[in-house]
mmCIF file of C-alpha atoms in Angstrom:
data_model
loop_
_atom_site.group_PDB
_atom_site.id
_atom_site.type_symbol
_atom_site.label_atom_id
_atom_site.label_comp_id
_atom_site.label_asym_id
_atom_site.label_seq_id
_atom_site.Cartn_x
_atom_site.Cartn_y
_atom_site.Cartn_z
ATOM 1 C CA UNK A 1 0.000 0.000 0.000
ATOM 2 C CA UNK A 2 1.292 3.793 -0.959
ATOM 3 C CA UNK A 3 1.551 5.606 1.894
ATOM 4 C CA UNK A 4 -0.504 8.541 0.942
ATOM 5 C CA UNK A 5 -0.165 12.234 3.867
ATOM 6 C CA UNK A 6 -1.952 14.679 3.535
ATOM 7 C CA UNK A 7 -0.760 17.898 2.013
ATOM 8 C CA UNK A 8 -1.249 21.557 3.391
ATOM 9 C CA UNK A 9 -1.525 24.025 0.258
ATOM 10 C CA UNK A 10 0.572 27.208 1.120
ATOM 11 C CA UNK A 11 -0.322 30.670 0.329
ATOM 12 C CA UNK A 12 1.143 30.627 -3.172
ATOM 13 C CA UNK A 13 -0.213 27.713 -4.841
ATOM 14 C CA UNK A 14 2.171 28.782 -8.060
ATOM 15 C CA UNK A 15 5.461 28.348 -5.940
ATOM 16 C CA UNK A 16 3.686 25.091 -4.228
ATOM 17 C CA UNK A 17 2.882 23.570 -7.843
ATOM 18 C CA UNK A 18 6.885 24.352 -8.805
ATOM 19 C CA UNK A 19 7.705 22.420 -5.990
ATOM 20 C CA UNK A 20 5.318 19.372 -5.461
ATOM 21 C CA UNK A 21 4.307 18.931 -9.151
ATOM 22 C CA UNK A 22 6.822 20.468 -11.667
ATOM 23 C CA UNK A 23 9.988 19.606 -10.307
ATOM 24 C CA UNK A 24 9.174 16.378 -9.412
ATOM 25 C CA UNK A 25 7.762 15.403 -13.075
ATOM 26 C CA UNK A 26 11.219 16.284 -14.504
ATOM 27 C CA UNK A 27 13.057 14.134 -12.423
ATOM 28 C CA UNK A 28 10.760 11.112 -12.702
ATOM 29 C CA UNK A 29 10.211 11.712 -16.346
ATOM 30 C CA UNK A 30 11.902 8.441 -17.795
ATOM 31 C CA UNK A 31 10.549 6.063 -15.213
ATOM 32 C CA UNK A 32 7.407 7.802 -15.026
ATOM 33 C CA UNK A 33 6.626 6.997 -18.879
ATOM 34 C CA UNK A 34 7.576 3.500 -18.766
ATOM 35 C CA UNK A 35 5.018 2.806 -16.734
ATOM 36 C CA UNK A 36 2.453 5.043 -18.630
ATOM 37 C CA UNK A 37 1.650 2.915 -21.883
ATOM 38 C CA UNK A 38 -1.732 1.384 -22.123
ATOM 39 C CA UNK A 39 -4.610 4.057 -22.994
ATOM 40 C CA UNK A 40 -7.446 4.023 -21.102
ATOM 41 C CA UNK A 41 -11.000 2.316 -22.338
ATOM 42 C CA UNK A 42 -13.071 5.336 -22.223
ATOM 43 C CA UNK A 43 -10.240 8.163 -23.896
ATOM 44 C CA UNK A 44 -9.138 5.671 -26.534
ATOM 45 C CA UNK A 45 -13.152 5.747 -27.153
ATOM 46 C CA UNK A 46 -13.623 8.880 -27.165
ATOM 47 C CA UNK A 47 -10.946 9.668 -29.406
ATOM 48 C CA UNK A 48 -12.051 6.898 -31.968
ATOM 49 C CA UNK A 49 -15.188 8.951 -32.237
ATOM 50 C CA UNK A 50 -14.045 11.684 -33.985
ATOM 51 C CA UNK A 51 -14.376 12.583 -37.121
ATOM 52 C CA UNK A 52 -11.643 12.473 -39.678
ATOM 53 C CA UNK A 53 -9.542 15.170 -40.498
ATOM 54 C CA UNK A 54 -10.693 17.318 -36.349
ATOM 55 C CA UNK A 55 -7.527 18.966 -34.762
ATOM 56 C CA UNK A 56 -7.277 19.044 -30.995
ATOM 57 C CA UNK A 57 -5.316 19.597 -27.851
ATOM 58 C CA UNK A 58 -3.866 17.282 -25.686
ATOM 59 C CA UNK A 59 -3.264 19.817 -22.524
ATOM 60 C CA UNK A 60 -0.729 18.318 -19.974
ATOM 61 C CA UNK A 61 0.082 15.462 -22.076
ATOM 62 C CA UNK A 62 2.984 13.814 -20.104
ATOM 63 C CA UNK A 63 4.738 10.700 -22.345
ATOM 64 C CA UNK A 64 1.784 11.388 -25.306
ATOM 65 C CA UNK A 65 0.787 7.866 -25.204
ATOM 66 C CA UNK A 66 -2.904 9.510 -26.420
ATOM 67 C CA UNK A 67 -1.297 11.136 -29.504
ATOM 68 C CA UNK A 68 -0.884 8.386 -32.033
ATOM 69 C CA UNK A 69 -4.546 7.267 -31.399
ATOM 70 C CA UNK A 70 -7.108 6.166 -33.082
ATOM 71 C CA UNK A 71 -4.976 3.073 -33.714
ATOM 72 C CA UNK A 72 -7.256 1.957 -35.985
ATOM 73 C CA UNK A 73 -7.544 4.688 -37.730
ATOM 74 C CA UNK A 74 -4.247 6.010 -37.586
ATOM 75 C CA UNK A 75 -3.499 9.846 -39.210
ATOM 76 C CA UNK A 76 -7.055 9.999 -39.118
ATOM 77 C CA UNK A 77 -7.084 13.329 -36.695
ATOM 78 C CA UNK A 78 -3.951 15.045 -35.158
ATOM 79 C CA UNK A 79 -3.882 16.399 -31.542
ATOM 80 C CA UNK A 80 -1.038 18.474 -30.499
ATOM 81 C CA UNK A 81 0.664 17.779 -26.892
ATOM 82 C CA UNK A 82 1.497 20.183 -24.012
ATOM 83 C CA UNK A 83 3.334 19.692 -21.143
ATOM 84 C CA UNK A 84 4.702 21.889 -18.400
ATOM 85 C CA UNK A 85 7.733 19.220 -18.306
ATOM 86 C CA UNK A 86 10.306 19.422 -20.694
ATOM 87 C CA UNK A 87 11.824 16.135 -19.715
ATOM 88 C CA UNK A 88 8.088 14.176 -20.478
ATOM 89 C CA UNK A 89 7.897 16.132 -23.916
ATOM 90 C CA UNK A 90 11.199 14.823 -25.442
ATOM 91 C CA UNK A 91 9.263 11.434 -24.669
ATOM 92 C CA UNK A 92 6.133 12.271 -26.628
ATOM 93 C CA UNK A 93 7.766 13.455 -29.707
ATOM 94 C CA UNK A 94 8.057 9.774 -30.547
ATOM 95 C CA UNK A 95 5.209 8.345 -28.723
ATOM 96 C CA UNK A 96 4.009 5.507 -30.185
ATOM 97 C CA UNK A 97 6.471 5.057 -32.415
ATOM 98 C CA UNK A 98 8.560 1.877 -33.327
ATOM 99 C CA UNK A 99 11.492 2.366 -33.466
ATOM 100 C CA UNK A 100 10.799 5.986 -32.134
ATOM 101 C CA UNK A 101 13.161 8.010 -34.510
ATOM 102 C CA UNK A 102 10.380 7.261 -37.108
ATOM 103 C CA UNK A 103 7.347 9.907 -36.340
ATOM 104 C CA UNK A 104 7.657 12.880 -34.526
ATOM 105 C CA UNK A 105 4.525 13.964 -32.637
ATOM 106 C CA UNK A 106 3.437 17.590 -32.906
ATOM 107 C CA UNK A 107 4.171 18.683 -29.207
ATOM 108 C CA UNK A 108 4.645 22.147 -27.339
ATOM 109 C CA UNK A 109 5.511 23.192 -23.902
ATOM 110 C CA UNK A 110 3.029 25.199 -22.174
ATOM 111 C CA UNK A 111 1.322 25.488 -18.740
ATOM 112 C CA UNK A 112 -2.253 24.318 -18.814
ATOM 113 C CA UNK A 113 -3.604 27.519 -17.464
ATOM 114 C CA UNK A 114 -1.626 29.467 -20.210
ATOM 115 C CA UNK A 115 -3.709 30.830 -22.699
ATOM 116 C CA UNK A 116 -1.948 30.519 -25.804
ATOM 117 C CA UNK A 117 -4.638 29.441 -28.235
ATOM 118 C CA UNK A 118 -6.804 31.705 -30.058
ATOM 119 C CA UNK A 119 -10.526 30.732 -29.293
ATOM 120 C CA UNK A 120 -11.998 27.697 -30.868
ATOM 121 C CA UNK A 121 -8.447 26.877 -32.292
ATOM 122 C CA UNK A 122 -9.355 23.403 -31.548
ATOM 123 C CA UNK A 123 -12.034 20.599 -32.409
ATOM 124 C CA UNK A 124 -11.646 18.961 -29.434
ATOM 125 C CA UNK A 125 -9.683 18.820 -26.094
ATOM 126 C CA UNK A 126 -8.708 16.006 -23.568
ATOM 127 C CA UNK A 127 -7.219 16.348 -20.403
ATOM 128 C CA UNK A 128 -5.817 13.529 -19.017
ATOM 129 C CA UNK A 129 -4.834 13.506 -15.236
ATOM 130 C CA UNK A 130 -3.433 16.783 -15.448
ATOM 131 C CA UNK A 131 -5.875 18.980 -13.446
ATOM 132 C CA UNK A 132 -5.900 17.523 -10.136
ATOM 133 C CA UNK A 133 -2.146 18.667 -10.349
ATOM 134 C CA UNK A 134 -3.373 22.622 -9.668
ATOM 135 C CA UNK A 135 -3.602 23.359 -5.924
ATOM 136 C CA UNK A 136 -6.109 25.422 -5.663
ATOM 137 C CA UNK A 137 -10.387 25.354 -7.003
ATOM 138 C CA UNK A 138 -9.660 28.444 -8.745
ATOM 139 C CA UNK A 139 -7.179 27.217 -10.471
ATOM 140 C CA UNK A 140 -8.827 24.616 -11.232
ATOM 141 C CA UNK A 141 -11.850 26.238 -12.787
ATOM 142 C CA UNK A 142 -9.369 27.967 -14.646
ATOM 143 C CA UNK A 143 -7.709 24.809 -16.381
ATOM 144 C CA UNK A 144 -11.348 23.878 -17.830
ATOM 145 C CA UNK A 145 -12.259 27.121 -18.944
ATOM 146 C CA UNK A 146 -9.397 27.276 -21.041
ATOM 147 C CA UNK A 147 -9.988 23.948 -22.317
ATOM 148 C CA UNK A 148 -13.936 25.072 -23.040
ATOM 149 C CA UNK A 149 -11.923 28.686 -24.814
ATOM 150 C CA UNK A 150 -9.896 26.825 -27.328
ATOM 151 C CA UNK A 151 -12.766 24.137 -28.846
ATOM 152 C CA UNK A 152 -15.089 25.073 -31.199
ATOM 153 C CA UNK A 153 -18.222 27.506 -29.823
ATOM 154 C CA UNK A 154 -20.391 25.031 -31.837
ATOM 155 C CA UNK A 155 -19.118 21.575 -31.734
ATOM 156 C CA UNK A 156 -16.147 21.644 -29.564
ATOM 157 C CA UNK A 157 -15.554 18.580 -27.523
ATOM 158 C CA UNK A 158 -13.708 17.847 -24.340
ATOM 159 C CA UNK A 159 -12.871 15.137 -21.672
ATOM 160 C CA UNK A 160 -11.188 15.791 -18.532
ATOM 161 C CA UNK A 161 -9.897 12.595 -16.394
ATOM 162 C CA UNK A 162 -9.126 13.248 -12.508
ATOM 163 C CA UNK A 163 -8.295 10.949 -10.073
ATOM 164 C CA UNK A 164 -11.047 10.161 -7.372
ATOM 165 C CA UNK A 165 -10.940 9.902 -3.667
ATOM 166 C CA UNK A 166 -12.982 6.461 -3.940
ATOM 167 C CA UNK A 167 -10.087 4.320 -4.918
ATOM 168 C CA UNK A 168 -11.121 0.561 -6.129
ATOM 169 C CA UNK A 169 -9.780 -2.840 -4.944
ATOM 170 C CA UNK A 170 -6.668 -2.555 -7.269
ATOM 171 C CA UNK A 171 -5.532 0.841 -5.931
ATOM 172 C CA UNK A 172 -2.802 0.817 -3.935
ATOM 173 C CA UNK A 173 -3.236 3.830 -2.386
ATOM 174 C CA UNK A 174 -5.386 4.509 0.673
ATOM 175 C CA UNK A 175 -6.536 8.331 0.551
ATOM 176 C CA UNK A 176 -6.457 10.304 4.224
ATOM 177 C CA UNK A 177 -9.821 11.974 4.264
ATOM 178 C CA UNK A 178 -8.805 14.012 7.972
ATOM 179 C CA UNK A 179 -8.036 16.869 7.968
ATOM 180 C CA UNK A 180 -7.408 16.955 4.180
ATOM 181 C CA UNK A 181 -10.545 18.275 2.674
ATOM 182 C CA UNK A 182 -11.388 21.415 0.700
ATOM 183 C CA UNK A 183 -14.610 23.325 0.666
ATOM 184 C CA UNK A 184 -15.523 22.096 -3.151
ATOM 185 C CA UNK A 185 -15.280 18.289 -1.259
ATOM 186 C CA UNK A 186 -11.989 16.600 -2.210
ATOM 187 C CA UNK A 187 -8.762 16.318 -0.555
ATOM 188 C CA UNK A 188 -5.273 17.129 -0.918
ATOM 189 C CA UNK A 189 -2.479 14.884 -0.838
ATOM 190 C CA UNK A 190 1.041 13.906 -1.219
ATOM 191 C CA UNK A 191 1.001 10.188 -3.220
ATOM 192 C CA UNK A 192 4.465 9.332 -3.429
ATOM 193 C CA UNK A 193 6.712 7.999 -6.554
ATOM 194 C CA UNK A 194 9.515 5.641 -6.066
ATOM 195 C CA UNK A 195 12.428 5.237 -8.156
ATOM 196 C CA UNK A 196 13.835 1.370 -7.385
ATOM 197 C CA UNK A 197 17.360 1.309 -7.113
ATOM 198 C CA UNK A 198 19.593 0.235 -9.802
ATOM 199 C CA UNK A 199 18.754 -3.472 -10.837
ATOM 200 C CA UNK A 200 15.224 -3.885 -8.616
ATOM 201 C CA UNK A 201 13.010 -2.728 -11.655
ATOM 202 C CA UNK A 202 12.684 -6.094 -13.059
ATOM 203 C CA UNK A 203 11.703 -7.430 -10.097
ATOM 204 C CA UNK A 204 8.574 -5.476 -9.617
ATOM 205 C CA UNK A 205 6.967 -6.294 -12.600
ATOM 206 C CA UNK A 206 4.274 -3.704 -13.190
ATOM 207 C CA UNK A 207 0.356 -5.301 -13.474
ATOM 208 C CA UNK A 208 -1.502 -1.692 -14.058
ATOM 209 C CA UNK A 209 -0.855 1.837 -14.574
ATOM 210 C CA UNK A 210 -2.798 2.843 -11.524
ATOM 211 C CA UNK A 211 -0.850 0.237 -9.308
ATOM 212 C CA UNK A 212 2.469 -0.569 -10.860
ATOM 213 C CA UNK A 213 4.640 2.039 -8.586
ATOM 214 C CA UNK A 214 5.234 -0.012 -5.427
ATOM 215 C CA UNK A 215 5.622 1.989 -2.204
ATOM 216 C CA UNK A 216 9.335 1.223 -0.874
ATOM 217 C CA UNK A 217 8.925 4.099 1.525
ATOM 218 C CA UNK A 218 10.409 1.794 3.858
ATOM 219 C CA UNK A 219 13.627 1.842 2.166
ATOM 220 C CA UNK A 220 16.507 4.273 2.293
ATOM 221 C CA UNK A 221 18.380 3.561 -0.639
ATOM 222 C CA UNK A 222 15.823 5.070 -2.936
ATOM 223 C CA UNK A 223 14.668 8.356 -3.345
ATOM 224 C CA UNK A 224 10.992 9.218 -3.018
ATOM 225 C CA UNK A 225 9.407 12.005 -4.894
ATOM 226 C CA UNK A 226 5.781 13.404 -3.072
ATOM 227 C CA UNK A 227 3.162 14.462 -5.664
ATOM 228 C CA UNK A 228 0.512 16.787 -4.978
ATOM 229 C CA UNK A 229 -3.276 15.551 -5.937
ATOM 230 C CA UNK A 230 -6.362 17.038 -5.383
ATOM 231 C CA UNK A 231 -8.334 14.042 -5.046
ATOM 232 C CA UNK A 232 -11.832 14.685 -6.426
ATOM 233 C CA UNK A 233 -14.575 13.500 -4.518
ATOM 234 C CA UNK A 234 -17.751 12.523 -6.309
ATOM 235 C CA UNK A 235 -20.008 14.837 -8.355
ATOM 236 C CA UNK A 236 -17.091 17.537 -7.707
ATOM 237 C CA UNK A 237 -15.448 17.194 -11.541
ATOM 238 C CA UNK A 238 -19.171 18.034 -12.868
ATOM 239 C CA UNK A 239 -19.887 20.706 -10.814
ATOM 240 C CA UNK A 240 -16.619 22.460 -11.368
ATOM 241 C CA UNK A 241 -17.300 22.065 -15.104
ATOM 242 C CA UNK A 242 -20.265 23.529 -14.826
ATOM 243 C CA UNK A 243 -19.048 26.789 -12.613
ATOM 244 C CA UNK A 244 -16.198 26.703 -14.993
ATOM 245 C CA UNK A 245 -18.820 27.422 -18.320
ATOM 246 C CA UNK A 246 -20.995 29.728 -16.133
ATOM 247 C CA UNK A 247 -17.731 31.849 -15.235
ATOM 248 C CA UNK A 248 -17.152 32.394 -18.794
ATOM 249 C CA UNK A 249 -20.764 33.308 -19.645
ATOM 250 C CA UNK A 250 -22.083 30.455 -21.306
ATOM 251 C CA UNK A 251 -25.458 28.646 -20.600
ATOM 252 C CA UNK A 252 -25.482 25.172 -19.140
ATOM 253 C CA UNK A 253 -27.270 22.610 -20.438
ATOM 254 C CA UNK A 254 -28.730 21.011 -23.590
ATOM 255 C CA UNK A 255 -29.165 23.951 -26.440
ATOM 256 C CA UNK A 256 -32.788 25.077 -26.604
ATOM 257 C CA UNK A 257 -33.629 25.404 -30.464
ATOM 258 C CA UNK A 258 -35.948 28.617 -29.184
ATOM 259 C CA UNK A 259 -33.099 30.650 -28.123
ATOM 260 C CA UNK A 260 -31.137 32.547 -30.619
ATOM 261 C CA UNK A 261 -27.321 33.842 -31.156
ATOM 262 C CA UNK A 262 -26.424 32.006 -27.424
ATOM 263 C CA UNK A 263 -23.086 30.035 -26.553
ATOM 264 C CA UNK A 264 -23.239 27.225 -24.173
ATOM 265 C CA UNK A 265 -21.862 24.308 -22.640
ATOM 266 C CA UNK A 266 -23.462 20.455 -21.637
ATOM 267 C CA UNK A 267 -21.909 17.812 -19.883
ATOM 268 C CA UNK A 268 -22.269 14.946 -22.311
ATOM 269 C CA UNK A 269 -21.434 11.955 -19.561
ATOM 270 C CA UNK A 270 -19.741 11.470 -16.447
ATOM 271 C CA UNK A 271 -18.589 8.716 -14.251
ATOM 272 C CA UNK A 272 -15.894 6.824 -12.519
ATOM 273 C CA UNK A 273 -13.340 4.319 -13.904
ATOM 274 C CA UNK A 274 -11.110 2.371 -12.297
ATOM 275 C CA UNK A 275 -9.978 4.704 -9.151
ATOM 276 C CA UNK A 276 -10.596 7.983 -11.751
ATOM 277 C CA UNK A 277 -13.326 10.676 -12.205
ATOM 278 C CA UNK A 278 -14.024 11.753 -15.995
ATOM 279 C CA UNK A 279 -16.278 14.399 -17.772
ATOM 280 C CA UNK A 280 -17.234 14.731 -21.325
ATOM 281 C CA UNK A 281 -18.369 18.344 -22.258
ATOM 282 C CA UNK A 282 -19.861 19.783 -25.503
ATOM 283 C CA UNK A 283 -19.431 23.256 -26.374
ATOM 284 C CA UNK A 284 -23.044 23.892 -28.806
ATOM 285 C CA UNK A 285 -24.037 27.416 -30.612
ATOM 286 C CA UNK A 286 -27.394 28.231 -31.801
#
């Protein structure tokens, strides 16, 4: 089991992110992406869904492993990567690649509350456990609504993935809910990474994604790196979506054929999958 503390957001949550999110991505970078491969069902879905020839965003991209998909339909639509880490991006350049040096993957650095697209640059946008990274709700709300600025006003498309507090039976981390919790309902933690030392890696063969960093806390040969996570708690990804479109002036819900020249926003689904919360939005104009 991870041993998973609570963390205590200081007064500057930019300086806080440097140090509990940033820097530590940079200097797990290469063991970080080899155990980040396998897509997830409900993204790889959702990005098979698209029509052929949309553009999109993937905003805080990591290794890319979502850039060379649809695999069935490969070159069928193109989404551009962003990552705060510079170390991840020289990864996804060649994601999904083999041998790598073969296709280079349009990728960019950039901070996901940057706003360095024009509006409705994109078709569609993904987020991919990137925004439970940002330690504060503000900031938060911030991340979406510049995901909802740079899709289309009337067909953009975007999924956000965050991991939840309610962890499943493969998870093996075990979230502190005292004294942890923030007024939107989650909780904020410190979920640690562990780098084995030299020649333990193939010993710890890795069974998921979600579970294939084993906690060697215990150990003091290896360096641990803490991560900060919101963890969302349930119905709080929605709801923040939601404030998100309403902060930006657009109307929430289904578009009403009666109302005229209006901008707005629905959630198309939402749920939970394996230990993760997701959101599928819809930008519509009438």
């Amino acid at each position: 089991m991870k041993t998973v503390t609570v963390a205590v957001v200081d007064s500057d949550p930019t300086k806080y992110e440097e140090q509990h999110v940033h820097a530590v991505y940079d200097q797990i970078a290469s063991h970080f992406s080899s155990t980040r491969y396998k897509p997830w069902p409900i993204i790889a879905s959702f990005l098979a869904s698209l029509p052929t020839g949309w553009v999109g965003l993937d905003s805080g991209t990591g290794n890319g492993k979502y850039l060379h998909l649809p695999a069935d339909r490969p070159g069928s639509i193109l989404t551009i990567g962003m990552d705060r880490s510079w170390n991840l991006l020289q990864i996804a350049k060649h994601a999904g690649s083999e041998p790598a040096a073969l296709v280079t993957r349009e990728v960019v650095w950039g901070d996901v509350l940057g706003n360095g697209w024009r509006a409705g640059a994109f078709d569609y946008a993904i987020s991919i456990a990137t925004i439970h990274h940002l330690a504060s709700h503000e900031r938060r709300k911030l991340a979406v609504q510049r995901l909802l600025h740079c899709v289309s006003p009337s067909h953009g498309r975007v999924l956000i993935y965050v991991w939840a507090v309610e962890q499943d039976e493969l998870s093996k981390r075990n979230i502190p809910t005292d004294g942890s919790g923030s007024e939107a309902g989650g909780h904020d933690v410190f979920v640690p990474w562990v780098i084995p030392a030299q020649g333990q890696d193939r010993k710890r063969q890795i069974k998921t994604e979600q579970d294939s960093n084993q906690d060697d806390a215990q150990s003091n040969d290896v360096p641990v790196y803490n991560r900060y996570y919101h963890m969302f708690a349930k119905g709080e990804l929605p709801r923040l979506a939601l404030e998100a479109a309403d902060g930006m002036g657009l109307i929430t819900g289904s578009p009403n054929t009666n109302v005229r020249d209006k901008q707005g926003c629905e959630v198309v689904r939402d749920g939970w999958e394996r230990s993760n919360y997701y959101v599928e939005l819809r930008r519509w104009k009438t």
